[in-house]
């Protein structure tokens, strides 16, 4: 604490990211990173782009917006890019979610959402997931300024179908619905095809998970032009160059290498199904996941204790000290070998 702090700093409760230890030999299944790495074309594109380091990057990241637009069947003007989807989300809170009525999001979801509310002074209400940890759309029929859903939800992994998202969007024509699709490529249906029909829908995605580029920091939003314009106005009042020229080049290469994307996500989904089966056989209750992680609890073991025991055996998973989910572990789907080693360790613990 210091007398130089602005008043808002005293009120902040910052987000705590998962551990990034620098220890060799750890099985790191705690931050939903992709075990296969990005397309080899990414490193080539980044190496080629080093020639341009002397210059400021394109503030509009035109090449990347065009590549995303071509890949998703939208116009480049319907795409906003930022330094990770966390930054895209942050701008969304400031540009589009601060109104008189509260913003609604589930009580169990990405824990950065309340942090942004604190930073930007956004009023919010948490809507409880049902007993099966599912989003019940009927619970969102209440006075609100906007709705924010992660789909698939995190940390549960449970996804809503596209027709359910469309029903929600259609039921709230005067409220913005933001769908955070960080994990959508692992088996859920994207809401991007709905954007053309709905001016109140903004879809946010990231290259951190299915494109294995968490270290490059690239995320994007797709929505109709007035929504994108709001994000650009905030971005251009904050940082003209959120994506450097290496990030733009690497991200374009990742988006364009569809074969790598399809192959690696299919491998992760196949490993997820095997891990689901193995954990169920060990007695875990495992939620049905359309993401690159599983959310599981054992009926006779405390989540905190299991996470600590795994840590002692060099396996890192994520545990949340939060009501309703304190006995769950969120386990990233690693390589097949990492998943098998996790199951072997767990077999000795439960
Ligand atoms: C639901 C959700 N949204 C957004 C993000 C942010 O991802 P990034 O900033 O790496 O794009 C994460 C990261 O784990 C996430 O779980």
mmCIF file of C-alpha atoms and ligand atoms in Angstrom:
data_model
loop_
_atom_site.group_PDB
_atom_site.id
_atom_site.type_symbol
_atom_site.label_atom_id
_atom_site.label_comp_id
_atom_site.label_asym_id
_atom_site.label_seq_id
_atom_site.Cartn_x
_atom_site.Cartn_y
_atom_site.Cartn_z
ATOM 1 C CA UNK A 1 0.000 0.000 0.000
ATOM 2 C CA UNK A 2 1.170 3.520 -0.681
ATOM 3 C CA UNK A 3 -0.217 7.021 -0.305
ATOM 4 C CA UNK A 4 0.257 7.401 -4.071
ATOM 5 C CA UNK A 5 -2.376 4.820 -4.950
ATOM 6 C CA UNK A 6 -5.484 6.026 -6.766
ATOM 7 C CA UNK A 7 -8.606 5.257 -4.701
ATOM 8 C CA UNK A 8 -9.749 2.525 -7.119
ATOM 9 C CA UNK A 9 -6.570 0.519 -6.500
ATOM 10 C CA UNK A 10 -7.575 -0.034 -2.868
ATOM 11 C CA UNK A 11 -10.857 -1.589 -3.984
ATOM 12 C CA UNK A 12 -9.442 -4.067 -6.524
ATOM 13 C CA UNK A 13 -9.365 -7.842 -6.007
ATOM 14 C CA UNK A 14 -7.072 -8.911 -8.872
ATOM 15 C CA UNK A 15 -7.454 -12.188 -10.753
ATOM 16 C CA UNK A 16 -4.966 -14.890 -9.752
ATOM 17 C CA UNK A 17 -3.788 -16.911 -12.762
ATOM 18 C CA UNK A 18 -2.842 -20.585 -12.499
ATOM 19 C CA UNK A 19 0.700 -21.373 -11.400
ATOM 20 C CA UNK A 20 3.471 -21.270 -14.084
ATOM 21 C CA UNK A 21 6.325 -23.068 -12.272
ATOM 22 C CA UNK A 22 9.775 -23.275 -13.837
ATOM 23 C CA UNK A 23 10.350 -26.853 -12.675
ATOM 24 C CA UNK A 24 11.362 -29.594 -15.101
ATOM 25 C CA UNK A 25 9.381 -32.808 -15.296
ATOM 26 C CA UNK A 26 6.064 -31.455 -14.045
ATOM 27 C CA UNK A 27 2.865 -32.742 -15.605
ATOM 28 C CA UNK A 28 1.244 -29.370 -16.045
ATOM 29 C CA UNK A 29 -2.517 -29.746 -16.325
ATOM 30 C CA UNK A 30 -3.566 -26.554 -14.517
ATOM 31 C CA UNK A 31 -4.026 -23.758 -17.077
ATOM 32 C CA UNK A 32 -5.757 -25.377 -20.057
ATOM 33 C CA UNK A 33 -2.775 -24.972 -22.343
ATOM 34 C CA UNK A 34 -2.566 -27.060 -25.488
ATOM 35 C CA UNK A 35 0.025 -29.856 -25.180
ATOM 36 C CA UNK A 36 0.780 -30.056 -28.909
ATOM 37 C CA UNK A 37 2.107 -26.580 -29.579
ATOM 38 C CA UNK A 38 1.157 -24.328 -32.472
ATOM 39 C CA UNK A 39 1.418 -25.031 -36.187
ATOM 40 C CA UNK A 40 5.093 -25.129 -37.274
ATOM 41 C CA UNK A 41 4.193 -22.368 -39.731
ATOM 42 C CA UNK A 42 3.795 -19.969 -36.796
ATOM 43 C CA UNK A 43 7.512 -19.954 -35.944
ATOM 44 C CA UNK A 44 8.408 -19.485 -39.630
ATOM 45 C CA UNK A 45 6.045 -16.523 -39.945
ATOM 46 C CA UNK A 46 7.376 -14.951 -36.742
ATOM 47 C CA UNK A 47 10.988 -15.365 -37.924
ATOM 48 C CA UNK A 48 10.135 -13.683 -41.233
ATOM 49 C CA UNK A 49 8.404 -10.815 -39.423
ATOM 50 C CA UNK A 50 11.507 -9.903 -37.393
ATOM 51 C CA UNK A 51 12.597 -7.825 -40.417
ATOM 52 C CA UNK A 52 9.842 -5.396 -39.525
ATOM 53 C CA UNK A 53 10.667 -4.914 -35.826
ATOM 54 C CA UNK A 54 11.998 -1.387 -36.470
ATOM 55 C CA UNK A 55 8.523 -0.247 -37.475
ATOM 56 C CA UNK A 56 5.319 0.146 -35.487
ATOM 57 C CA UNK A 57 2.890 -2.637 -36.271
ATOM 58 C CA UNK A 58 -0.351 -2.099 -38.197
ATOM 59 C CA UNK A 59 -2.648 -0.571 -35.526
ATOM 60 C CA UNK A 60 -5.671 -2.218 -37.172
ATOM 61 C CA UNK A 61 -3.926 -5.635 -37.531
ATOM 62 C CA UNK A 62 -5.565 -5.775 -40.969
ATOM 63 C CA UNK A 63 -3.905 -8.996 -42.127
ATOM 64 C CA UNK A 64 -5.108 -10.842 -39.031
ATOM 65 C CA UNK A 65 -8.620 -9.424 -39.146
ATOM 66 C CA UNK A 66 -8.818 -10.465 -42.810
ATOM 67 C CA UNK A 67 -7.577 -13.986 -42.045
ATOM 68 C CA UNK A 68 -10.096 -14.396 -39.203
ATOM 69 C CA UNK A 69 -12.889 -12.934 -41.338
ATOM 70 C CA UNK A 70 -12.121 -15.347 -44.210
ATOM 71 C CA UNK A 71 -11.980 -18.299 -41.848
ATOM 72 C CA UNK A 72 -15.277 -17.482 -40.070
ATOM 73 C CA UNK A 73 -17.267 -16.159 -43.048
ATOM 74 C CA UNK A 74 -17.681 -12.597 -41.777
ATOM 75 C CA UNK A 75 -16.403 -9.181 -42.935
ATOM 76 C CA UNK A 76 -13.068 -7.849 -41.564
ATOM 77 C CA UNK A 77 -15.040 -4.905 -40.134
ATOM 78 C CA UNK A 78 -16.922 -7.406 -37.974
ATOM 79 C CA UNK A 79 -13.688 -8.555 -36.308
ATOM 80 C CA UNK A 80 -11.859 -6.940 -33.385
ATOM 81 C CA UNK A 81 -8.491 -8.287 -32.227
ATOM 82 C CA UNK A 82 -6.695 -7.806 -28.929
ATOM 83 C CA UNK A 83 -3.838 -8.899 -26.696
ATOM 84 C CA UNK A 84 -5.426 -12.174 -25.616
ATOM 85 C CA UNK A 85 -9.150 -12.579 -25.189
ATOM 86 C CA UNK A 86 -8.678 -11.218 -21.671
ATOM 87 C CA UNK A 87 -7.950 -7.823 -23.195
ATOM 88 C CA UNK A 88 -10.874 -8.181 -25.618
ATOM 89 C CA UNK A 89 -13.094 -9.004 -22.626
ATOM 90 C CA UNK A 90 -11.719 -6.043 -20.662
ATOM 91 C CA UNK A 91 -12.558 -3.645 -23.502
ATOM 92 C CA UNK A 92 -15.980 -5.257 -23.811
ATOM 93 C CA UNK A 93 -16.721 -4.569 -20.138
ATOM 94 C CA UNK A 94 -15.736 -0.943 -20.538
ATOM 95 C CA UNK A 95 -17.233 -0.323 -23.982
ATOM 96 C CA UNK A 96 -20.460 -2.307 -23.864
ATOM 97 C CA UNK A 97 -21.349 -3.711 -20.436
ATOM 98 C CA UNK A 98 -21.455 -0.686 -18.134
ATOM 99 C CA UNK A 99 -25.084 0.393 -17.786
ATOM 100 C CA UNK A 100 -27.610 1.085 -15.014
ATOM 101 C CA UNK A 101 -29.107 -2.406 -14.710
ATOM 102 C CA UNK A 102 -26.828 -5.256 -13.645
ATOM 103 C CA UNK A 103 -24.858 -7.494 -15.954
ATOM 104 C CA UNK A 104 -25.759 -11.175 -15.441
ATOM 105 C CA UNK A 105 -23.346 -14.107 -15.495
ATOM 106 C CA UNK A 106 -23.312 -17.504 -13.766
ATOM 107 C CA UNK A 107 -22.133 -17.885 -10.162
ATOM 108 C CA UNK A 108 -19.646 -20.466 -11.375
ATOM 109 C CA UNK A 109 -17.784 -19.246 -14.427
ATOM 110 C CA UNK A 110 -14.538 -17.579 -15.491
ATOM 111 C CA UNK A 111 -13.366 -15.797 -12.359
ATOM 112 C CA UNK A 112 -11.992 -12.831 -14.283
ATOM 113 C CA UNK A 113 -15.537 -11.494 -14.938
ATOM 114 C CA UNK A 114 -16.115 -10.079 -11.429
ATOM 115 C CA UNK A 115 -12.578 -8.673 -11.486
ATOM 116 C CA UNK A 116 -13.370 -6.604 -14.601
ATOM 117 C CA UNK A 117 -16.613 -5.495 -12.962
ATOM 118 C CA UNK A 118 -14.539 -4.219 -10.043
ATOM 119 C CA UNK A 119 -12.043 -2.442 -12.291
ATOM 120 C CA UNK A 120 -14.651 -0.726 -14.467
ATOM 121 C CA UNK A 121 -17.430 -0.238 -11.898
ATOM 122 C CA UNK A 122 -19.892 -2.546 -13.667
ATOM 123 C CA UNK A 123 -22.874 -3.635 -11.520
ATOM 124 C CA UNK A 124 -23.458 -7.384 -11.763
ATOM 125 C CA UNK A 125 -25.501 -10.271 -10.429
ATOM 126 C CA UNK A 126 -24.431 -13.878 -10.371
ATOM 127 C CA UNK A 127 -27.080 -16.346 -11.546
ATOM 128 C CA UNK A 128 -26.632 -19.750 -9.874
ATOM 129 C CA UNK A 129 -25.978 -22.742 -12.096
ATOM 130 C CA UNK A 130 -28.494 -25.511 -11.382
ATOM 131 C CA UNK A 131 -27.659 -28.549 -9.231
ATOM 132 C CA UNK A 132 -26.182 -30.311 -12.275
ATOM 133 C CA UNK A 133 -23.884 -27.278 -12.829
ATOM 134 C CA UNK A 134 -25.793 -26.281 -15.956
ATOM 135 C CA UNK A 135 -26.888 -22.843 -17.145
ATOM 136 C CA UNK A 136 -30.703 -22.633 -17.081
ATOM 137 C CA UNK A 137 -31.696 -20.002 -19.626
ATOM 138 C CA UNK A 138 -35.020 -19.325 -17.875
ATOM 139 C CA UNK A 139 -33.030 -17.970 -14.903
ATOM 140 C CA UNK A 140 -31.835 -15.115 -17.126
ATOM 141 C CA UNK A 141 -35.404 -13.807 -17.607
ATOM 142 C CA UNK A 142 -34.907 -10.870 -15.256
ATOM 143 C CA UNK A 143 -34.061 -7.198 -15.383
ATOM 144 C CA UNK A 144 -30.529 -6.773 -16.646
ATOM 145 C CA UNK A 145 -28.385 -4.634 -18.917
ATOM 146 C CA UNK A 146 -26.543 -7.530 -20.558
ATOM 147 C CA UNK A 147 -25.713 -11.226 -20.247
ATOM 148 C CA UNK A 148 -22.269 -12.802 -20.373
ATOM 149 C CA UNK A 149 -21.832 -16.555 -20.783
ATOM 150 C CA UNK A 150 -18.721 -18.631 -21.320
ATOM 151 C CA UNK A 151 -19.708 -21.397 -23.749
ATOM 152 C CA UNK A 152 -18.526 -24.039 -23.008
ATOM 153 C CA UNK A 153 -18.611 -22.728 -19.477
ATOM 154 C CA UNK A 154 -15.397 -22.698 -17.479
ATOM 155 C CA UNK A 155 -14.555 -24.424 -15.222
ATOM 156 C CA UNK A 156 -17.447 -26.864 -15.764
ATOM 157 C CA UNK A 157 -16.819 -27.569 -19.474
ATOM 158 C CA UNK A 158 -20.569 -27.889 -20.091
ATOM 159 C CA UNK A 159 -21.807 -26.298 -23.336
ATOM 160 C CA UNK A 160 -25.113 -24.859 -24.483
ATOM 161 C CA UNK A 161 -26.261 -25.667 -28.023
ATOM 162 C CA UNK A 162 -26.280 -22.914 -30.647
ATOM 163 C CA UNK A 163 -30.089 -22.976 -30.723
ATOM 164 C CA UNK A 164 -30.129 -22.260 -26.970
ATOM 165 C CA UNK A 165 -27.804 -19.269 -27.423
ATOM 166 C CA UNK A 166 -30.044 -18.044 -30.246
ATOM 167 C CA UNK A 167 -33.129 -18.399 -28.047
ATOM 168 C CA UNK A 168 -31.406 -16.325 -25.340
ATOM 169 C CA UNK A 169 -30.337 -13.650 -27.821
ATOM 170 C CA UNK A 170 -33.834 -13.506 -29.336
ATOM 171 C CA UNK A 171 -35.452 -13.250 -25.886
ATOM 172 C CA UNK A 172 -33.284 -10.231 -24.998
ATOM 173 C CA UNK A 173 -33.344 -8.012 -28.103
ATOM 174 C CA UNK A 174 -32.486 -4.916 -26.037
ATOM 175 C CA UNK A 175 -29.663 -6.454 -24.058
ATOM 176 C CA UNK A 176 -26.230 -7.367 -25.341
ATOM 177 C CA UNK A 177 -25.391 -11.063 -25.056
ATOM 178 C CA UNK A 178 -21.646 -11.762 -24.948
ATOM 179 C CA UNK A 179 -20.547 -15.356 -25.524
ATOM 180 C CA UNK A 180 -16.985 -16.151 -24.470
ATOM 181 C CA UNK A 181 -15.999 -19.104 -26.661
ATOM 182 C CA UNK A 182 -12.458 -19.658 -25.362
ATOM 183 C CA UNK A 183 -12.985 -23.447 -25.515
ATOM 184 C CA UNK A 184 -15.552 -23.770 -28.305
ATOM 185 C CA UNK A 185 -13.246 -25.601 -30.731
ATOM 186 C CA UNK A 186 -13.145 -28.698 -28.532
ATOM 187 C CA UNK A 187 -16.630 -29.862 -29.389
ATOM 188 C CA UNK A 188 -19.183 -27.077 -28.867
ATOM 189 C CA UNK A 189 -21.190 -25.117 -31.439
ATOM 190 C CA UNK A 190 -20.019 -21.572 -32.097
ATOM 191 C CA UNK A 191 -22.509 -18.704 -32.083
ATOM 192 C CA UNK A 192 -20.572 -16.878 -34.839
ATOM 193 C CA UNK A 193 -23.129 -17.901 -37.545
ATOM 194 C CA UNK A 194 -25.802 -16.038 -35.526
ATOM 195 C CA UNK A 195 -23.990 -12.690 -35.653
ATOM 196 C CA UNK A 196 -25.407 -11.740 -39.065
ATOM 197 C CA UNK A 197 -28.986 -12.068 -37.720
ATOM 198 C CA UNK A 198 -28.535 -10.476 -34.285
ATOM 199 C CA UNK A 199 -27.194 -7.000 -33.545
ATOM 200 C CA UNK A 200 -27.101 -7.811 -29.815
ATOM 201 C CA UNK A 201 -24.605 -10.671 -29.981
ATOM 202 C CA UNK A 202 -20.840 -10.457 -29.500
ATOM 203 C CA UNK A 203 -18.735 -13.629 -29.695
ATOM 204 C CA UNK A 204 -15.218 -13.684 -28.217
ATOM 205 C CA UNK A 205 -12.581 -16.312 -29.005
ATOM 206 C CA UNK A 206 -8.889 -16.877 -28.341
ATOM 207 C CA UNK A 207 -5.880 -18.423 -30.052
ATOM 208 C CA UNK A 208 -4.558 -19.532 -26.628
ATOM 209 C CA UNK A 209 -6.288 -22.909 -26.493
ATOM 210 C CA UNK A 210 -7.183 -24.639 -29.765
ATOM 211 C CA UNK A 211 -4.354 -22.856 -31.632
ATOM 212 C CA UNK A 212 -1.854 -23.423 -28.807
ATOM 213 C CA UNK A 213 -0.721 -19.785 -28.710
ATOM 214 C CA UNK A 214 -1.256 -18.803 -25.077
ATOM 215 C CA UNK A 215 2.211 -17.229 -25.049
ATOM 216 C CA UNK A 216 1.570 -15.043 -28.100
ATOM 217 C CA UNK A 217 -1.509 -13.330 -26.565
ATOM 218 C CA UNK A 218 -4.098 -13.083 -29.331
ATOM 219 C CA UNK A 219 -7.866 -13.009 -28.939
ATOM 220 C CA UNK A 220 -10.704 -11.662 -31.059
ATOM 221 C CA UNK A 221 -14.356 -10.671 -31.060
ATOM 222 C CA UNK A 222 -16.903 -11.071 -33.852
ATOM 223 C CA UNK A 223 -20.018 -8.916 -33.902
ATOM 224 C CA UNK A 224 -21.906 -6.427 -36.028
ATOM 225 C CA UNK A 225 -20.050 -3.240 -36.917
ATOM 226 C CA UNK A 226 -21.421 -0.849 -34.228
ATOM 227 C CA UNK A 227 -20.249 -3.255 -31.510
ATOM 228 C CA UNK A 228 -16.804 -3.567 -33.098
ATOM 229 C CA UNK A 229 -16.633 0.213 -33.411
ATOM 230 C CA UNK A 230 -17.260 0.556 -29.655
ATOM 231 C CA UNK A 231 -14.348 -1.804 -28.938
ATOM 232 C CA UNK A 232 -12.094 0.092 -31.339
ATOM 233 C CA UNK A 233 -12.950 3.406 -29.706
ATOM 234 C CA UNK A 234 -11.900 2.037 -26.321
ATOM 235 C CA UNK A 235 -8.786 0.358 -27.733
ATOM 236 C CA UNK A 236 -7.683 3.544 -29.487
ATOM 237 C CA UNK A 237 -8.109 5.426 -26.220
ATOM 238 C CA UNK A 238 -5.889 2.901 -24.433
ATOM 239 C CA UNK A 239 -3.193 1.375 -26.684
ATOM 240 C CA UNK A 240 -3.027 1.762 -30.466
ATOM 241 C CA UNK A 241 -0.805 -1.313 -30.874
ATOM 242 C CA UNK A 242 -2.056 -4.138 -28.621
ATOM 243 C CA UNK A 243 -0.735 -6.731 -31.085
ATOM 244 C CA UNK A 244 2.919 -6.507 -32.066
ATOM 245 C CA UNK A 245 4.084 -7.438 -35.546
ATOM 246 C CA UNK A 246 5.284 -10.890 -34.418
ATOM 247 C CA UNK A 247 1.916 -11.687 -32.858
ATOM 248 C CA UNK A 248 0.058 -10.579 -35.980
ATOM 249 C CA UNK A 249 2.287 -12.701 -38.253
ATOM 250 C CA UNK A 250 2.123 -15.777 -35.997
ATOM 251 C CA UNK A 251 -1.618 -15.540 -35.526
ATOM 252 C CA UNK A 252 -2.264 -15.274 -39.285
ATOM 253 C CA UNK A 253 -0.180 -18.422 -39.849
ATOM 254 C CA UNK A 254 -2.066 -20.272 -37.107
ATOM 255 C CA UNK A 255 -5.475 -19.328 -38.505
ATOM 256 C CA UNK A 256 -4.422 -20.355 -42.014
ATOM 257 C CA UNK A 257 -3.077 -23.800 -41.036
ATOM 258 C CA UNK A 258 -6.433 -25.518 -40.789
ATOM 259 C CA UNK A 259 -4.985 -29.042 -41.105
ATOM 260 C CA UNK A 260 -2.864 -28.606 -37.941
ATOM 261 C CA UNK A 261 -5.821 -27.109 -36.084
ATOM 262 C CA UNK A 262 -8.145 -29.973 -37.041
ATOM 263 C CA UNK A 263 -5.646 -32.697 -36.233
ATOM 264 C CA UNK A 264 -4.541 -31.414 -32.828
ATOM 265 C CA UNK A 265 -8.018 -30.588 -31.569
ATOM 266 C CA UNK A 266 -9.235 -34.050 -32.626
ATOM 267 C CA UNK A 267 -6.386 -35.626 -30.641
ATOM 268 C CA UNK A 268 -7.277 -33.585 -27.567
ATOM 269 C CA UNK A 269 -10.967 -34.512 -27.836
ATOM 270 C CA UNK A 270 -10.070 -38.205 -28.171
ATOM 271 C CA UNK A 271 -7.799 -38.034 -25.081
ATOM 272 C CA UNK A 272 -10.566 -36.232 -23.197
ATOM 273 C CA UNK A 273 -12.973 -39.107 -23.797
ATOM 274 C CA UNK A 274 -10.411 -41.648 -22.557
ATOM 275 C CA UNK A 275 -9.638 -39.545 -19.494
ATOM 276 C CA UNK A 276 -13.361 -39.165 -18.822
ATOM 277 C CA UNK A 277 -13.712 -42.938 -18.851
ATOM 278 C CA UNK A 278 -10.633 -43.520 -16.659
ATOM 279 C CA UNK A 279 -11.650 -40.936 -14.049
ATOM 280 C CA UNK A 280 -15.195 -42.339 -13.957
ATOM 281 C CA UNK A 281 -13.763 -45.817 -13.389
ATOM 282 C CA UNK A 282 -11.774 -44.431 -10.432
ATOM 283 C CA UNK A 283 -15.061 -43.292 -8.908
ATOM 284 C CA UNK A 284 -14.921 -39.620 -9.879
ATOM 285 C CA UNK A 285 -18.055 -37.713 -10.834
ATOM 286 C CA UNK A 286 -16.999 -36.075 -14.102
ATOM 287 C CA UNK A 287 -19.061 -33.336 -15.763
ATOM 288 C CA UNK A 288 -19.674 -33.764 -19.505
ATOM 289 C CA UNK A 289 -17.097 -31.525 -21.172
ATOM 290 C CA UNK A 290 -16.931 -29.869 -24.575
ATOM 291 C CA UNK A 291 -13.655 -28.174 -23.600
ATOM 292 C CA UNK A 292 -9.975 -29.157 -23.294
ATOM 293 C CA UNK A 293 -10.397 -29.890 -19.592
ATOM 294 C CA UNK A 294 -12.501 -32.023 -17.285
ATOM 295 C CA UNK A 295 -14.125 -30.912 -14.033
ATOM 296 C CA UNK A 296 -14.282 -33.811 -11.626
ATOM 297 C CA UNK A 297 -14.758 -34.606 -7.946
ATOM 298 C CA UNK A 298 -14.359 -37.731 -5.916
ATOM 299 C CA UNK A 299 -17.213 -38.542 -3.496
ATOM 300 C CA UNK A 300 -14.828 -39.427 -0.656
ATOM 301 C CA UNK A 301 -11.860 -37.091 -1.168
ATOM 302 C CA UNK A 302 -11.460 -33.369 -0.532
ATOM 303 C CA UNK A 303 -10.523 -31.441 -3.670
ATOM 304 C CA UNK A 304 -7.913 -29.327 -1.868
ATOM 305 C CA UNK A 305 -6.259 -32.416 -0.411
ATOM 306 C CA UNK A 306 -6.218 -34.284 -3.731
ATOM 307 C CA UNK A 307 -4.758 -31.252 -5.532
ATOM 308 C CA UNK A 308 -2.022 -30.991 -2.880
ATOM 309 C CA UNK A 309 -1.251 -34.722 -3.081
ATOM 310 C CA UNK A 310 -0.995 -34.487 -6.875
ATOM 311 C CA UNK A 311 1.308 -31.459 -6.522
ATOM 312 C CA UNK A 312 3.613 -33.475 -4.237
ATOM 313 C CA UNK A 313 3.806 -36.046 -7.032
ATOM 314 C CA UNK A 314 4.650 -33.406 -9.684
ATOM 315 C CA UNK A 315 1.184 -33.256 -11.220
ATOM 316 C CA UNK A 316 -0.419 -29.804 -11.371
ATOM 317 C CA UNK A 317 -4.188 -29.423 -11.655
ATOM 318 C CA UNK A 318 -6.384 -26.408 -10.820
ATOM 319 C CA UNK A 319 -8.373 -26.237 -7.621
ATOM 320 C CA UNK A 320 -10.753 -23.382 -6.733
ATOM 321 C CA UNK A 321 -11.449 -22.519 -3.071
ATOM 322 C CA UNK A 322 -14.982 -21.470 -3.834
ATOM 323 C CA UNK A 323 -18.357 -22.571 -2.454
ATOM 324 C CA UNK A 324 -20.081 -25.334 -4.478
ATOM 325 C CA UNK A 325 -16.911 -26.326 -6.327
ATOM 326 C CA UNK A 326 -14.279 -26.728 -3.603
ATOM 327 C CA UNK A 327 -14.198 -30.492 -4.070
ATOM 328 C CA UNK A 328 -13.737 -30.363 -7.835
ATOM 329 C CA UNK A 329 -10.459 -30.497 -9.718
ATOM 330 C CA UNK A 330 -10.145 -28.863 -13.111
ATOM 331 C CA UNK A 331 -7.860 -31.076 -15.146
ATOM 332 C CA UNK A 332 -6.474 -29.938 -18.494
ATOM 333 C CA UNK A 333 -6.410 -32.645 -21.168
ATOM 334 C CA UNK A 334 -2.709 -33.139 -21.892
ATOM 335 C CA UNK A 335 -1.001 -35.572 -24.230
ATOM 336 C CA UNK A 336 -2.179 -39.166 -24.022
ATOM 337 C CA UNK A 337 0.977 -39.959 -22.043
ATOM 338 C CA UNK A 338 0.366 -37.133 -19.533
ATOM 339 C CA UNK A 339 -3.254 -38.234 -19.066
ATOM 340 C CA UNK A 340 -2.165 -41.849 -18.435
ATOM 341 C CA UNK A 341 0.427 -40.730 -15.873
ATOM 342 C CA UNK A 342 -2.180 -38.616 -14.094
ATOM 343 C CA UNK A 343 -4.535 -41.597 -13.916
ATOM 344 C CA UNK A 344 -1.730 -43.817 -12.565
ATOM 345 C CA UNK A 345 -0.971 -41.312 -9.795
ATOM 346 C CA UNK A 346 -4.667 -40.914 -8.951
ATOM 347 C CA UNK A 347 -5.087 -44.697 -8.767
ATOM 348 C CA UNK A 348 -2.654 -44.634 -5.840
ATOM 349 C CA UNK A 349 -4.580 -41.834 -4.092
ATOM 350 C CA UNK A 350 -8.280 -42.723 -4.238
HETATM 351 C C1 LIG B 1 -13.377 -18.701 -20.250
HETATM 352 C C2 LIG B 1 -12.108 -17.993 -20.581
HETATM 353 N N1 LIG B 1 -12.164 -16.872 -21.275
HETATM 354 C C3 LIG B 1 -11.061 -16.187 -21.606
HETATM 355 C C4 LIG B 1 -9.809 -16.646 -21.240
HETATM 356 C C5 LIG B 1 -8.604 -15.812 -21.576
HETATM 357 O O1 LIG B 1 -7.791 -16.378 -22.524
HETATM 358 P P1 LIG B 1 -6.653 -15.541 -23.254
HETATM 359 O O2 LIG B 1 -6.536 -14.210 -22.578
HETATM 360 O O3 LIG B 1 -5.433 -16.366 -23.129
HETATM 361 O O4 LIG B 1 -7.119 -15.392 -24.667
HETATM 362 C C6 LIG B 1 -9.684 -17.821 -20.514
HETATM 363 C C7 LIG B 1 -8.350 -18.298 -20.107
HETATM 364 O O5 LIG B 1 -8.149 -19.281 -19.496
HETATM 365 C C8 LIG B 1 -10.873 -18.522 -20.177
HETATM 366 O O6 LIG B 1 -10.821 -19.644 -19.452
#
